[in-house]
PDB file of C-alpha atoms in Angstrom:
ATOM      1  CA  GLU A   1     -34.851 -29.791 -19.662  1.00 87.00           C
ATOM      2  CA  PRO A   2     -35.057 -32.565 -22.312  1.00 88.00           C
ATOM      3  CA  ALA A   3     -38.524 -34.035 -22.892  1.00 92.00           C
ATOM      4  CA  MET A   4     -39.011 -37.792 -23.270  1.00 91.00           C
ATOM      5  CA  ASP A   5     -40.314 -37.349 -26.837  1.00 91.00           C
ATOM      6  CA  GLY A   6     -37.211 -35.503 -27.996  1.00 92.00           C
ATOM      7  CA  GLY A   7     -38.553 -32.016 -27.333  1.00 94.00           C
ATOM      8  CA  MET A   8     -37.288 -29.464 -24.844  1.00 95.00           C
ATOM      9  CA  TRP A   9     -38.937 -27.901 -21.813  1.00 95.00           C
ATOM     10  CA  VAL A  10     -38.061 -24.246 -21.203  1.00 94.00           C
ATOM     11  CA  SER A  11     -39.093 -22.187 -18.185  1.00 92.00           C
ATOM     12  CA  THR A  12     -39.445 -18.443 -17.718  1.00 90.00           C
ATOM     13  CA  GLU A  13     -40.675 -16.158 -14.964  1.00 91.00           C
ATOM     14  CA  ARG A  14     -44.141 -16.184 -16.553  1.00 93.00           C
ATOM     15  CA  ALA A  15     -44.711 -19.590 -18.108  1.00 94.00           C
ATOM     16  CA  LEU A  16     -43.559 -23.088 -19.017  1.00 95.00           C
ATOM     17  CA  HIS A  17     -42.920 -23.781 -22.707  1.00 95.00           C
ATOM     18  CA  LYS A  18     -42.221 -26.847 -24.794  1.00 95.00           C
ATOM     19  CA  PHE A  19     -40.300 -26.781 -28.065  1.00 96.00           C
ATOM     20  CA  ILE A  20     -39.849 -29.496 -30.666  1.00 95.00           C
ATOM     21  CA  GLY A  21     -36.964 -28.375 -32.770  1.00 93.00           C
ATOM     22  CA  GLU A  22     -37.480 -24.652 -33.277  1.00 91.00           C
ATOM     23  CA  ARG A  23     -41.256 -24.889 -33.031  1.00 95.00           C
ATOM     24  CA  LEU A  24     -43.131 -23.828 -29.902  1.00 95.00           C
ATOM     25  CA  VAL A  25     -45.810 -26.462 -29.334  1.00 94.00           C
ATOM     26  CA  LEU A  26     -47.069 -25.765 -25.814  1.00 94.00           C
ATOM     27  CA  SER A  27     -47.207 -23.015 -23.189  1.00 94.00           C
ATOM     28  CA  LEU A  28     -48.556 -23.166 -19.646  1.00 94.00           C
ATOM     29  CA  ALA A  29     -49.056 -20.178 -17.352  1.00 94.00           C
ATOM     30  CA  ALA A  30     -50.787 -19.424 -14.070  1.00 95.00           C
ATOM     31  CA  THR A  31     -54.016 -18.869 -16.005  1.00 94.00           C
ATOM     32  CA  THR A  32     -53.826 -22.227 -17.766  1.00 93.00           C
ATOM     33  CA  GLY A  33     -52.918 -24.701 -15.037  1.00 93.00           C
ATOM     34  CA  LEU A  34     -49.721 -23.729 -13.236  1.00 95.00           C
ATOM     35  CA  PRO A  35     -49.998 -22.875  -9.515  1.00 95.00           C
ATOM     36  CA  ASN A  36     -47.556 -20.038 -10.248  1.00 95.00           C
ATOM     37  CA  GLY A  37     -46.207 -18.829 -13.592  1.00 94.00           C
ATOM     38  CA  ASP A  38     -42.642 -18.338 -12.334  1.00 95.00           C
ATOM     39  CA  VAL A  39     -41.167 -21.783 -13.103  1.00 95.00           C
ATOM     40  CA  ARG A  40     -37.759 -22.537 -11.546  1.00 95.00           C
ATOM     41  CA  VAL A  41     -37.180 -26.256 -12.161  1.00 95.00           C
ATOM     42  CA  ILE A  42     -38.561 -28.912 -14.531  1.00 95.00           C
ATOM     43  CA  HIS A  43     -38.119 -32.669 -14.627  1.00 96.00           C
ATOM     44  CA  GLU A  44     -39.869 -35.218 -16.831  1.00 96.00           C
ATOM     45  CA  SER A  45     -39.609 -38.763 -15.510  1.00 95.00           C
ATOM     46  CA  PRO A  46     -39.418 -41.884 -17.700  1.00 93.00           C
ATOM     47  CA  ASP A  47     -43.015 -42.774 -16.765  1.00 94.00           C
ATOM     48  CA  GLY A  48     -44.276 -39.499 -18.228  1.00 94.00           C
ATOM     49  CA  ARG A  49     -44.774 -37.405 -15.116  1.00 96.00           C
ATOM     50  CA  LEU A  50     -43.748 -33.767 -15.411  1.00 97.00           C
ATOM     51  CA  PHE A  51     -42.548 -32.158 -12.167  1.00 97.00           C
ATOM     52  CA  VAL A  52     -42.682 -28.362 -12.124  1.00 97.00           C
ATOM     53  CA  GLY A  53     -41.225 -26.374  -9.231  1.00 96.00           C
ATOM     54  CA  THR A  54     -42.471 -22.801  -8.961  1.00 96.00           C
ATOM     55  CA  PHE A  55     -41.522 -19.621  -7.147  1.00 96.00           C
ATOM     56  CA  GLY A  56     -44.392 -19.328  -4.701  1.00 96.00           C
ATOM     57  CA  GLY A  57     -46.772 -22.059  -5.838  1.00 97.00           C
ATOM     58  CA  GLY A  58     -45.004 -25.166  -4.603  1.00 97.00           C
ATOM     59  CA  LEU A  59     -44.552 -28.256  -6.776  1.00 98.00           C
ATOM     60  CA  ALA A  60     -47.011 -29.288  -9.496  1.00 97.00           C
ATOM     61  CA  VAL A  61     -47.079 -32.718 -11.152  1.00 97.00           C
ATOM     62  CA  PHE A  62     -48.610 -33.187 -14.610  1.00 97.00           C
ATOM     63  CA  ASP A  63     -49.147 -36.037 -17.027  1.00 96.00           C
ATOM     64  CA  ALA A  64     -46.849 -34.806 -19.796  1.00 94.00           C
ATOM     65  CA  ALA A  65     -48.617 -36.760 -22.538  1.00 91.00           C
ATOM     66  CA  SER A  66     -51.984 -35.200 -21.701  1.00 92.00           C
ATOM     67  CA  LEU A  67     -50.815 -31.589 -22.062  1.00 92.00           C
ATOM     68  CA  GLN A  68     -52.217 -29.935 -25.170  1.00 86.00           C
ATOM     69  CA  ALA A  69     -51.645 -26.586 -26.815  1.00 82.00           C
ATOM     70  CA  ALA A  70     -54.252 -23.892 -26.160  1.00 75.00           C
ATOM     71  CA  LYS A  71     -56.011 -26.024 -23.531  1.00 85.00           C
ATOM     72  CA  PRO A  72     -55.926 -25.522 -19.751  1.00 88.00           C
ATOM     73  CA  ALA A  73     -54.035 -28.238 -17.903  1.00 91.00           C
ATOM     74  CA  LYS A  74     -55.093 -29.960 -14.715  1.00 93.00           C
ATOM     75  CA  PRO A  75     -52.248 -31.065 -12.462  1.00 95.00           C
ATOM     76  CA  LEU A  76     -52.219 -34.609 -11.149  1.00 96.00           C
ATOM     77  CA  GLN A  77     -51.020 -33.182  -7.854  1.00 96.00           C
ATOM     78  CA  VAL A  78     -49.926 -29.887  -6.290  1.00 97.00           C
ATOM     79  CA  ILE A  79     -47.855 -29.928  -3.102  1.00 97.00           C
ATOM     80  CA  THR A  80     -47.504 -26.791  -0.978  1.00 98.00           C
ATOM     81  CA  THR A  81     -46.879 -25.771   2.617  1.00 98.00           C
ATOM     82  CA  GLU A  82     -50.452 -26.788   3.350  1.00 97.00           C
ATOM     83  CA  ASP A  83     -49.372 -30.363   2.614  1.00 97.00           C
ATOM     84  CA  GLY A  84     -46.200 -30.135   4.688  1.00 96.00           C
ATOM     85  CA  LEU A  85     -43.565 -28.488   2.482  1.00 97.00           C
ATOM     86  CA  SER A  86     -41.212 -26.151   4.323  1.00 97.00           C
ATOM     87  CA  SER A  87     -41.682 -23.513   1.605  1.00 97.00           C
ATOM     88  CA  ASN A  88     -43.636 -22.868  -1.608  1.00 98.00           C
ATOM     89  CA  TYR A  89     -40.480 -21.584  -3.326  1.00 97.00           C
ATOM     90  CA  VAL A  90     -39.214 -24.712  -5.073  1.00 97.00           C
ATOM     91  CA  TRP A  91     -36.188 -24.287  -7.333  1.00 93.00           C
ATOM     92  CA  ALA A  92     -34.464 -27.683  -7.260  1.00 95.00           C
ATOM     93  CA  PHE A  93     -35.853 -31.179  -7.803  1.00 96.00           C
ATOM     94  CA  HIS A  94     -34.438 -34.688  -7.893  1.00 95.00           C
ATOM     95  CA  LEU A  95     -36.320 -37.936  -8.440  1.00 95.00           C
ATOM     96  CA  GLY A  96     -34.400 -40.447  -6.363  1.00 92.00           C
ATOM     97  CA  THR A  97     -33.436 -43.898  -7.546  1.00 89.00           C
ATOM     98  CA  ASN A  98     -35.734 -45.273  -4.824  1.00 88.00           C
ATOM     99  CA  GLY A  99     -38.690 -43.184  -6.033  1.00 92.00           C
ATOM    100  CA  ASP A 100     -38.570 -40.461  -3.384  1.00 94.00           C
ATOM    101  CA  TRP A 101     -38.886 -36.823  -4.426  1.00 96.00           C
ATOM    102  CA  TRP A 102     -36.245 -34.385  -3.207  1.00 96.00           C
ATOM    103  CA  LEU A 103     -37.106 -30.686  -3.337  1.00 97.00           C
ATOM    104  CA  GLY A 104     -34.737 -27.764  -2.858  1.00 96.00           C
ATOM    105  CA  THR A 105     -36.354 -24.611  -1.474  1.00 96.00           C
ATOM    106  CA  ASP A 106     -35.377 -21.347   0.176  1.00 95.00           C
ATOM    107  CA  ASN A 107     -36.120 -22.989   3.518  1.00 96.00           C
ATOM    108  CA  ALA A 108     -34.610 -26.484   3.706  1.00 95.00           C
ATOM    109  CA  LEU A 109     -34.367 -29.700   1.744  1.00 96.00           C
ATOM    110  CA  ASN A 110     -37.707 -31.519   1.500  1.00 96.00           C
ATOM    111  CA  ARG A 111     -38.207 -35.238   1.023  1.00 95.00           C
ATOM    112  CA  VAL A 112     -41.548 -36.499  -0.272  1.00 96.00           C
ATOM    113  CA  ALA A 113     -41.921 -40.240   0.312  1.00 93.00           C
ATOM    114  CA  GLY A 114     -45.469 -41.194  -0.573  1.00 90.00           C
ATOM    115  CA  SER A 115     -47.695 -39.163   1.720  1.00 89.00           C
ATOM    116  CA  SER A 116     -44.858 -38.383   4.140  1.00 92.00           C
ATOM    117  CA  ILE A 117     -42.859 -35.139   3.937  1.00 94.00           C
ATOM    118  CA  SER A 118     -39.732 -34.478   5.998  1.00 93.00           C
ATOM    119  CA  HIS A 119     -37.240 -31.600   6.088  1.00 93.00           C
ATOM    120  CA  LEU A 120     -33.500 -31.178   6.530  1.00 92.00           C
ATOM    121  CA  SER A 121     -32.315 -27.652   7.281  1.00 92.00           C
ATOM    122  CA  GLN A 122     -29.254 -25.741   8.425  1.00 93.00           C
ATOM    123  CA  ALA A 123     -30.270 -26.527  11.979  1.00 90.00           C
ATOM    124  CA  HIS A 124     -29.822 -30.234  11.159  1.00 90.00           C
ATOM    125  CA  GLY A 125     -26.405 -29.933   9.512  1.00 90.00           C
ATOM    126  CA  LEU A 126     -26.814 -28.384   6.049  1.00 93.00           C
ATOM    127  CA  PRO A 127     -24.507 -25.439   5.233  1.00 93.00           C
ATOM    128  CA  ALA A 128     -27.565 -23.222   4.636  1.00 94.00           C
ATOM    129  CA  ASP A 129     -31.339 -23.381   4.315  1.00 94.00           C
ATOM    130  CA  HIS A 130     -31.217 -22.320   0.645  1.00 93.00           C
ATOM    131  CA  VAL A 131     -30.884 -25.551  -1.361  1.00 96.00           C
ATOM    132  CA  ASN A 132     -29.792 -24.728  -4.912  1.00 95.00           C
ATOM    133  CA  GLU A 133     -29.273 -28.158  -6.474  1.00 96.00           C
ATOM    134  CA  ILE A 134     -29.620 -31.843  -5.591  1.00 96.00           C
ATOM    135  CA  ILE A 135     -27.555 -34.575  -7.264  1.00 94.00           C
ATOM    136  CA  GLU A 136     -27.475 -38.297  -6.520  1.00 93.00           C
ATOM    137  CA  ALA A 137     -24.012 -39.741  -7.141  1.00 90.00           C
ATOM    138  CA  PRO A 138     -23.425 -42.562  -6.736  1.00 87.00           C
ATOM    139  CA  ALA A 139     -26.840 -44.109  -6.155  1.00 84.00           C
ATOM    140  CA  GLY A 140     -27.842 -43.672  -2.546  1.00 90.00           C
ATOM    141  CA  VAL A 141     -25.769 -40.546  -1.893  1.00 93.00           C
ATOM    142  CA  LEU A 142     -27.071 -36.982  -2.238  1.00 95.00           C
ATOM    143  CA  TRP A 143     -24.964 -33.917  -2.987  1.00 96.00           C
ATOM    144  CA  ILE A 144     -26.724 -30.705  -1.972  1.00 96.00           C
ATOM    145  CA  SER A 145     -25.454 -27.275  -3.017  1.00 96.00           C
ATOM    146  CA  SER A 146     -26.314 -24.021  -1.289  1.00 95.00           C
ATOM    147  CA  ASP A 147     -25.252 -20.390  -0.863  1.00 91.00           C
ATOM    148  CA  GLU A 148     -22.836 -21.479   1.872  1.00 93.00           C
ATOM    149  CA  GLY A 149     -21.193 -24.563   0.409  1.00 94.00           C
ATOM    150  CA  VAL A 150     -21.976 -28.159  -0.511  1.00 95.00           C
ATOM    151  CA  ALA A 151     -23.228 -31.049   1.610  1.00 95.00           C
ATOM    152  CA  ARG A 152     -22.939 -34.797   1.097  1.00 95.00           C
ATOM    153  CA  VAL A 153     -25.229 -37.244   2.906  1.00 93.00           C
ATOM    154  CA  SER A 154     -26.415 -40.798   2.344  1.00 93.00           C
ATOM    155  CA  ILE A 155     -30.090 -41.415   1.681  1.00 92.00           C
ATOM    156  CA  ALA A 156     -29.974 -44.183   4.286  1.00 91.00           C
ATOM    157  CA  ASP A 157     -28.920 -41.637   6.916  1.00 90.00           C
ATOM    158  CA  LEU A 158     -31.663 -39.267   5.776  1.00 89.00           C
ATOM    159  CA  THR A 159     -34.190 -42.102   6.056  1.00 86.00           C
ATOM    160  CA  SER A 160     -33.066 -42.795   9.615  1.00 86.00           C
ATOM    161  CA  PHE A 161     -33.222 -39.090  10.404  1.00 86.00           C
ATOM    162  CA  ALA A 162     -36.769 -38.805   9.013  1.00 83.00           C
ATOM    163  CA  GLN A 163     -37.920 -41.783  11.059  1.00 82.00           C
ATOM    164  CA  ALA A 164     -36.293 -40.600  14.277  1.00 77.00           C
ATOM    165  CA  PRO A 165     -35.415 -36.890  14.035  1.00 72.00           C
ATOM    166  CA  ALA A 166     -32.317 -35.929  15.979  1.00 71.00           C
ATOM    167  CA  ALA A 167     -30.479 -32.689  16.646  1.00 66.00           C
ATOM    168  CA  ALA A 168     -28.357 -33.241  13.545  1.00 74.00           C
ATOM    169  CA  ALA A 169     -28.031 -35.637  10.629  1.00 81.00           C
ATOM    170  CA  ALA A 170     -24.825 -37.313   9.447  1.00 86.00           C
ATOM    171  CA  VAL A 171     -23.942 -34.609   6.910  1.00 90.00           C
ATOM    172  CA  GLN A 172     -20.479 -33.965   5.456  1.00 92.00           C
ATOM    173  CA  THR A 173     -20.005 -30.344   4.366  1.00 93.00           C
ATOM    174  CA  PHE A 174     -17.553 -28.604   2.024  1.00 94.00           C
ATOM    175  CA  SER A 175     -16.620 -24.936   1.580  1.00 91.00           C
ATOM    176  CA  TRP A 176     -13.714 -22.771   0.443  1.00 86.00           C
ATOM    177  CA  TYR A 177     -11.900 -24.249   3.426  1.00 84.00           C
ATOM    178  CA  ASP A 178     -11.896 -27.584   1.539  1.00 87.00           C
ATOM    179  CA  GLY A 179     -10.803 -26.096  -1.781  1.00 88.00           C
ATOM    180  CA  MET A 180     -14.026 -24.759  -3.301  1.00 91.00           C
ATOM    181  CA  PRO A 181     -13.413 -21.598  -5.378  1.00 90.00           C
ATOM    182  CA  ASP A 182     -16.362 -20.023  -3.539  1.00 90.00           C
ATOM    183  CA  THR A 183     -19.074 -21.298  -1.223  1.00 91.00           C
ATOM    184  CA  GLU A 184     -21.908 -19.590  -3.130  1.00 91.00           C
ATOM    185  CA  THR A 185     -23.151 -22.022  -5.748  1.00 93.00           C
ATOM    186  CA  ASN A 186     -25.466 -21.202  -8.635  1.00 88.00           C
ATOM    187  CA  GLY A 187     -29.148 -22.088  -8.740  1.00 84.00           C
ATOM    188  CA  GLN A 188     -32.477 -20.552  -7.796  1.00 80.00           C
ATOM    189  CA  LYS A 189     -32.905 -19.005 -11.268  1.00 77.00           C
ATOM    190  CA  SER A 190     -30.575 -21.239 -13.275  1.00 78.00           C
ATOM    191  CA  GLN A 191     -31.137 -24.978 -13.576  1.00 76.00           C
ATOM    192  CA  PRO A 192     -29.563 -27.423 -13.796  1.00 86.00           C
ATOM    193  CA  ALA A 193     -27.008 -26.016 -11.371  1.00 89.00           C
ATOM    194  CA  GLY A 194     -24.768 -29.078 -11.270  1.00 92.00           C
ATOM    195  CA  CYS A 195     -23.977 -32.237 -13.197  1.00 92.00           C
ATOM    196  CA  VAL A 196     -22.210 -35.597 -13.160  1.00 92.00           C
ATOM    197  CA  PRO A 197     -20.054 -36.183 -16.268  1.00 91.00           C
ATOM    198  CA  ARG A 198     -19.118 -39.643 -17.502  1.00 89.00           C
ATOM    199  CA  ASP A 199     -16.096 -39.865 -15.213  1.00 88.00           C
ATOM    200  CA  GLY A 200     -18.409 -39.835 -12.177  1.00 88.00           C
ATOM    201  CA  ARG A 201     -17.204 -36.582 -10.652  1.00 91.00           C
ATOM    202  CA  VAL A 202     -19.729 -34.117  -9.241  1.00 94.00           C
ATOM    203  CA  LEU A 203     -19.602 -30.546 -10.579  1.00 94.00           C
ATOM    204  CA  PHE A 204     -21.232 -27.437  -9.134  1.00 95.00           C
ATOM    205  CA  PRO A 205     -20.884 -23.955 -10.658  1.00 92.00           C
ATOM    206  CA  THR A 206     -20.051 -21.185  -8.182  1.00 92.00           C
ATOM    207  CA  THR A 207     -19.657 -17.427  -8.446  1.00 90.00           C
ATOM    208  CA  GLN A 208     -15.883 -17.941  -8.823  1.00 89.00           C
ATOM    209  CA  GLY A 209     -15.722 -21.005 -11.066  1.00 90.00           C
ATOM    210  CA  VAL A 210     -16.618 -24.685 -11.011  1.00 92.00           C
ATOM    211  CA  ALA A 211     -16.213 -26.789  -7.873  1.00 92.00           C
ATOM    212  CA  VAL A 212     -15.275 -30.375  -8.752  1.00 92.00           C
ATOM    213  CA  PHE A 213     -15.735 -33.277  -6.335  1.00 93.00           C
ATOM    214  CA  ASP A 214     -14.519 -36.846  -6.686  1.00 89.00           C
ATOM    215  CA  ALA A 215     -17.483 -38.854  -5.418  1.00 84.00           C
ATOM    216  CA  ALA A 216     -15.199 -41.804  -4.626  1.00 78.00           C
ATOM    217  CA  GLU A 217     -12.690 -39.833  -2.526  1.00 71.00           C
ATOM    218  CA  THR A 218     -14.738 -37.995   0.078  1.00 61.00           C
ATOM    219  CA  ASN A 219     -14.704 -40.270   3.122  1.00 48.00           C
ATOM    220  CA  HIS A 220     -11.794 -38.213   4.387  1.00 38.00           C
ATOM    221  CA  VAL A 221     -11.003 -34.658   3.350  1.00 36.00           C
ATOM    222  CA  ALA A 222      -7.630 -33.197   4.340  1.00 36.00           C
ATOM    223  CA  ARG A 223      -8.224 -29.799   5.857  1.00 38.00           C
ATOM    224  CA  VAL A 224      -5.757 -27.054   6.600  1.00 40.00           C
ATOM    225  CA  ALA A 225      -6.234 -25.960  10.175  1.00 47.00           C
ATOM    226  CA  PRO A 226      -6.688 -22.243  10.875  1.00 50.00           C
ATOM    227  CA  PRO A 227      -3.683 -20.380  12.302  1.00 55.00           C
ATOM    228  CA  VAL A 228      -3.121 -20.223  16.046  1.00 58.00           C
ATOM    229  CA  ILE A 229      -1.812 -17.358  18.158  1.00 55.00           C
ATOM    230  CA  THR A 230       1.794 -17.990  19.228  1.00 56.00           C
ATOM    231  CA  LEU A 231       2.661 -14.584  20.699  1.00 56.00           C
ATOM    232  CA  ALA A 232       0.741 -11.587  22.060  1.00 58.00           C
ATOM    233  CA  ARG A 233       1.907  -8.193  23.348  1.00 60.00           C
ATOM    234  CA  THR A 234       0.172  -5.155  24.797  1.00 60.00           C
ATOM    235  CA  ALA A 235       0.382  -1.713  23.214  1.00 59.00           C
ATOM    236  CA  GLN A 236       3.283  -0.953  25.600  1.00 60.00           C
ATOM    237  CA  GLY A 237       5.194  -3.986  24.366  1.00 59.00           C
ATOM    238  CA  THR A 238       4.636  -6.150  27.420  1.00 59.00           C
ATOM    239  CA  LEU A 239       4.800  -9.838  26.502  1.00 55.00           C
ATOM    240  CA  ILE A 240       1.537 -11.552  27.426  1.00 54.00           C
ATOM    241  CA  SER A 241       2.481 -15.004  26.201  1.00 54.00           C
ATOM    242  CA  ASP A 242       4.853 -16.555  23.703  1.00 49.00           C
ATOM    243  CA  SER A 243       2.952 -19.834  23.546  1.00 48.00           C
ATOM    244  CA  LEU A 244      -0.835 -19.702  23.358  1.00 47.00           C
ATOM    245  CA  ARG A 245      -1.177 -23.031  21.634  1.00 45.00           C
ATOM    246  CA  THR A 246      -3.725 -25.324  23.226  1.00 44.00           C
ATOM    247  CA  LYS A 247      -4.140 -29.064  23.185  1.00 41.00           C
ATOM    248  CA  ASP A 248      -7.555 -28.540  21.599  1.00 47.00           C
ATOM    249  CA  PRO A 249      -7.049 -26.872  18.163  1.00 44.00           C
ATOM    250  CA  ALA A 250     -10.688 -25.771  18.208  1.00 48.00           C
ATOM    251  CA  ALA A 251     -10.238 -23.837  21.447  1.00 52.00           C
ATOM    252  CA  SER A 252      -9.644 -20.086  21.200  1.00 53.00           C
ATOM    253  CA  PRO A 253      -7.549 -18.402  23.906  1.00 57.00           C
ATOM    254  CA  LEU A 254      -8.984 -15.290  25.536  1.00 62.00           C
ATOM    255  CA  LEU A 255      -6.750 -12.242  25.185  1.00 62.00           C
ATOM    256  CA  PRO A 256      -6.893  -9.531  27.861  1.00 63.00           C
ATOM    257  CA  MET A 257      -7.904  -5.951  27.122  1.00 64.00           C
ATOM    258  CA  GLY A 258      -5.032  -3.884  25.786  1.00 63.00           C
ATOM    259  CA  THR A 259      -3.670  -6.609  23.493  1.00 63.00           C
ATOM    260  CA  GLU A 260      -2.456  -4.930  20.337  1.00 60.00           C
ATOM    261  CA  THR A 261       0.137  -7.141  18.665  1.00 59.00           C
ATOM    262  CA  ILE A 262      -0.286 -10.818  17.958  1.00 59.00           C
ATOM    263  CA  ARG A 263       1.791 -13.316  15.967  1.00 59.00           C
ATOM    264  CA  LEU A 264       0.116 -16.166  14.121  1.00 56.00           C
ATOM    265  CA  GLY A 265       1.576 -19.576  13.509  1.00 55.00           C
ATOM    266  CA  PRO A 266       0.362 -22.549  11.479  1.00 53.00           C
ATOM    267  CA  GLY A 267      -2.125 -24.930  12.988  1.00 49.00           C
ATOM    268  CA  THR A 268      -2.061 -28.678  12.717  1.00 45.00           C
ATOM    269  CA  SER A 269      -3.578 -30.263   9.620  1.00 39.00           C
ATOM    270  CA  ARG A 270      -6.416 -32.632  10.320  1.00 36.00           C
TER     271      ARG A 270
END
């Protein structure tokens, strides 16, 4: 992670380090100020705050300019489950354009807005509870990667959801079904796990290659419908039906016991 003074922040499973050029100028560990030495994500904001997400110690915030070599550091703030986080395993972080903090954990997306903390999980519409990366593109829209695909949701909708929690938020999800090479995106131990190049597209690495999204062309995603059963026979060859299509493409016909042979036909694109 680039530092504001031209240096570079580097994390390991034991400590946080800062390099200027090839010279190591600072190291922080659990014994010198970190809530946990296993650092998973780092972000230095333009105002000099250093956000450090750890594997088990929550999120720590430091004044980057005050950190000195060989001297213990005192965090400005440490946020854990005791303060309302859904988990202390924080491996993704995004500082929103409106000032909110977005944290990716192994148990939901967390939003820190001042002293208020809210969560968005799989139960509310995310593909999975593991949130691997968080990208804002364009301003006001979050892209959230996980082990089960990618989600897109507006910050305005998340604000409404936080103020009046409902059964589900207005989340648009993507998976291999929408053209992703694989639903399992990178993250957790490798950050950043996504980027926005100059052309404005959103890129997430997966286990089978890079998934590329056009942020301007996602209001409607053409999907190939799953196949439908058009014929079914028993083991003795008796024809059960030669037309099991239903008016509702999401409905699944029930086949009687003894069905052995089925024929699949294309569904209707939607």
